Tab-separated table of C-alpha atoms in Angstrom:
chain	number	residue	atom	x	y	z
A	7	MET	CA	18.027	19.477	36.105
A	8	ASN	CA	20.812	18.134	34.533
A	9	ILE	CA	21.590	19.152	30.601
A	10	ASP	CA	21.373	14.885	29.693
A	11	HIS	CA	17.964	14.298	31.993
A	12	ILE	CA	16.467	17.750	30.015
A	13	GLN	CA	17.606	15.556	26.571
A	14	ARG	CA	15.905	11.881	27.908
A	15	ILE	CA	12.094	13.868	28.818
A	16	LYS	CA	12.387	15.287	25.462
A	17	SER	CA	13.195	12.861	23.628
A	18	ALA	CA	10.500	10.747	26.011
A	19	LEU	CA	7.639	13.456	24.818
A	20	ILE	CA	8.614	13.310	20.879
A	21	ASN	CA	8.639	9.254	20.867
A	22	ARG	CA	5.139	9.714	22.847
A	23	TYR	CA	3.531	12.708	20.435
A	24	SER	CA	5.299	10.317	17.254
A	25	MET	CA	3.074	7.209	18.158
A	26	LYS	CA	-0.192	8.392	19.316
A	27	ILE	CA	-2.951	6.413	18.128
A	28	GLN	CA	-4.419	8.425	15.230
A	29	PHE	CA	-7.968	6.271	14.509
A	30	GLY	CA	-9.779	9.626	12.563
A	31	TYR	CA	-9.538	7.429	9.464
A	32	ILE	CA	-11.509	4.101	11.145
A	33	LEU	CA	-14.521	6.118	13.116
A	34	LYS	CA	-15.210	7.206	9.676
A	35	ASP	CA	-14.709	4.165	8.404
A	36	LEU	CA	-17.140	2.807	10.620
A	37	ARG	CA	-19.535	5.959	11.236
A	38	LYS	CA	-19.665	5.135	7.466
A	39	SER	CA	-20.291	1.040	7.391
A	40	LYS	CA	-23.067	1.577	9.819
A	41	ASN	CA	-24.768	5.089	7.644
A	42	LEU	CA	-24.425	7.551	10.494
A	43	SER	CA	-24.090	11.093	10.064
A	44	GLN	CA	-22.045	12.862	12.440
A	45	GLN	CA	-23.685	14.648	14.081
A	46	GLU	CA	-25.785	11.093	15.071
A	47	LEU	CA	-22.380	9.755	16.380
A	48	ALA	CA	-21.659	13.094	17.971
A	49	ASN	CA	-25.825	13.513	19.640
A	50	TYR	CA	-24.421	9.094	20.369
A	51	LEU	CA	-22.428	10.417	22.237
A	52	CYS	CA	-23.351	14.416	23.675
A	53	ILE	CA	-20.927	16.061	21.915
A	54	SER	CA	-21.084	19.081	19.069
A	55	ARG	CA	-20.516	18.306	15.417
A	56	PRO	CA	-17.559	20.167	14.447
A	57	THR	CA	-16.377	17.773	18.045
A	58	TYR	CA	-16.576	14.575	16.782
A	59	LEU	CA	-15.379	16.272	12.955
A	60	ARG	CA	-12.306	17.116	15.469
A	61	PHE	CA	-12.013	12.888	16.194
A	62	GLU	CA	-12.561	12.246	12.347
A	63	LYS	CA	-9.697	14.632	11.332
A	64	ASN	CA	-7.176	12.996	13.771
A	65	LEU	CA	-6.909	17.078	15.090
A	66	VAL	CA	-7.581	15.816	18.375
A	67	GLU	CA	-7.864	12.275	20.858
A	68	ALA	CA	-11.123	11.202	21.993
A	69	PRO	CA	-11.133	11.187	25.295
A	70	LEU	CA	-11.366	7.315	26.234
A	71	SER	CA	-15.109	7.920	27.732
A	72	LYS	CA	-15.624	8.794	24.245
A	73	LEU	CA	-13.651	5.488	22.937
A	74	PHE	CA	-16.358	3.174	25.770
A	75	GLU	CA	-18.769	4.788	24.158
A	76	LEU	CA	-17.729	3.779	20.809
A	77	SER	CA	-17.225	0.666	21.178
A	78	GLU	CA	-19.997	-0.159	22.538
A	79	LEU	CA	-21.962	1.668	19.926
A	80	TYR	CA	-19.856	-0.952	17.560
A	81	GLN	CA	-19.606	-3.624	19.476
A	82	LEU	CA	-15.823	-3.551	19.749
A	83	ASP	CA	-14.187	-4.176	22.514
A	84	VAL	CA	-12.042	-0.654	22.999
A	85	VAL	CA	-8.653	-2.782	21.864
A	86	LYS	CA	-10.004	-3.960	19.349
A	87	LEU	CA	-11.493	-0.478	18.553
A	88	ILE	CA	-7.341	0.880	18.698
A	89	SER	CA	-5.945	-1.888	17.225
A	90	LYS	CA	-8.037	-0.887	13.913
A	91	ASP	CA	-5.554	1.843	13.439
A	92	GLN	CA	-2.959	-0.421	13.854
A	93	LEU	CA	-3.409	-2.773	11.420
A	94	LYS	CA	-4.528	-0.626	8.999
A	95	ARG	CA	-1.664	1.263	9.598
A	96	THR	CA	0.331	-2.423	9.796
A	97	LYS	CA	-1.204	-2.865	6.024
A	98	GLN	CA	-0.143	0.478	4.313
A	99	LYS	CA	3.938	0.268	5.268
A	100	LYS	CA	3.652	-3.477	3.634
A	101	ASN	CA	1.561	-1.823	0.482
A	102	LYS	CA	4.502	0.876	0.026
A	103	LYS	CA	7.308	-2.158	0.761
A	104	LEU	CA	5.596	-3.878	-1.993
A	105	LEU	CA	5.219	-1.121	-3.978
A	106	ILE	CA	9.183	-0.421	-3.007
A	107	THR	CA	9.615	-3.786	-3.723
A	108	ASN	CA	8.246	-4.346	-6.957
A	109	GLU	CA	9.213	-0.629	-8.378
A	110	MET	CA	12.921	-1.931	-7.899
A	111	HIS	CA	11.986	-5.493	-9.617
A	112	HIS	CA	11.243	-4.069	-12.241
A	113	VAL	CA	14.265	-1.280	-12.593
A	114	LYS	CA	16.237	-4.458	-12.652
A	115	GLN	CA	14.648	-5.887	-15.589
A	116	MET	CA	15.162	-3.211	-17.194
A	117	VAL	CA	19.037	-2.572	-17.152
A	118	ASP	CA	19.026	-6.317	-17.120
A	119	LEU	CA	17.828	-5.679	-20.556
A	120	ALA	CA	19.899	-2.879	-21.013
A	121	VAL	CA	22.955	-4.840	-20.742
A	122	HIS	CA	21.583	-7.970	-22.693
A	123	LEU	CA	20.576	-5.131	-25.753
A	124	THR	CA	24.557	-3.175	-25.402
A	125	GLY	CA	26.755	-7.052	-24.558
């Protein structure tokens, strides 16, 4: 293996890690929407409560088998369960861009006013 090959592998691993689907917040929202406790979910999934908590806190990825069980419980397709996370992240990015755009517009108005008052 040459250096370039190792760098490509390293880059691919970094990209995979940064793109890791983290949907703990979605799991928490879904659980709360059904008025379920973490313990009830853990029992349903046949895991310990601390293990389920790790899923919600994005400390570990839920195994695919558990995702299928959760999709059955919430009556969501696994793809939709995962894509809910993607939609949430996309919405957060759009909100952040909108906030920045609004702040830039406000700063421009202040600059225009300052130029008008001093000009």
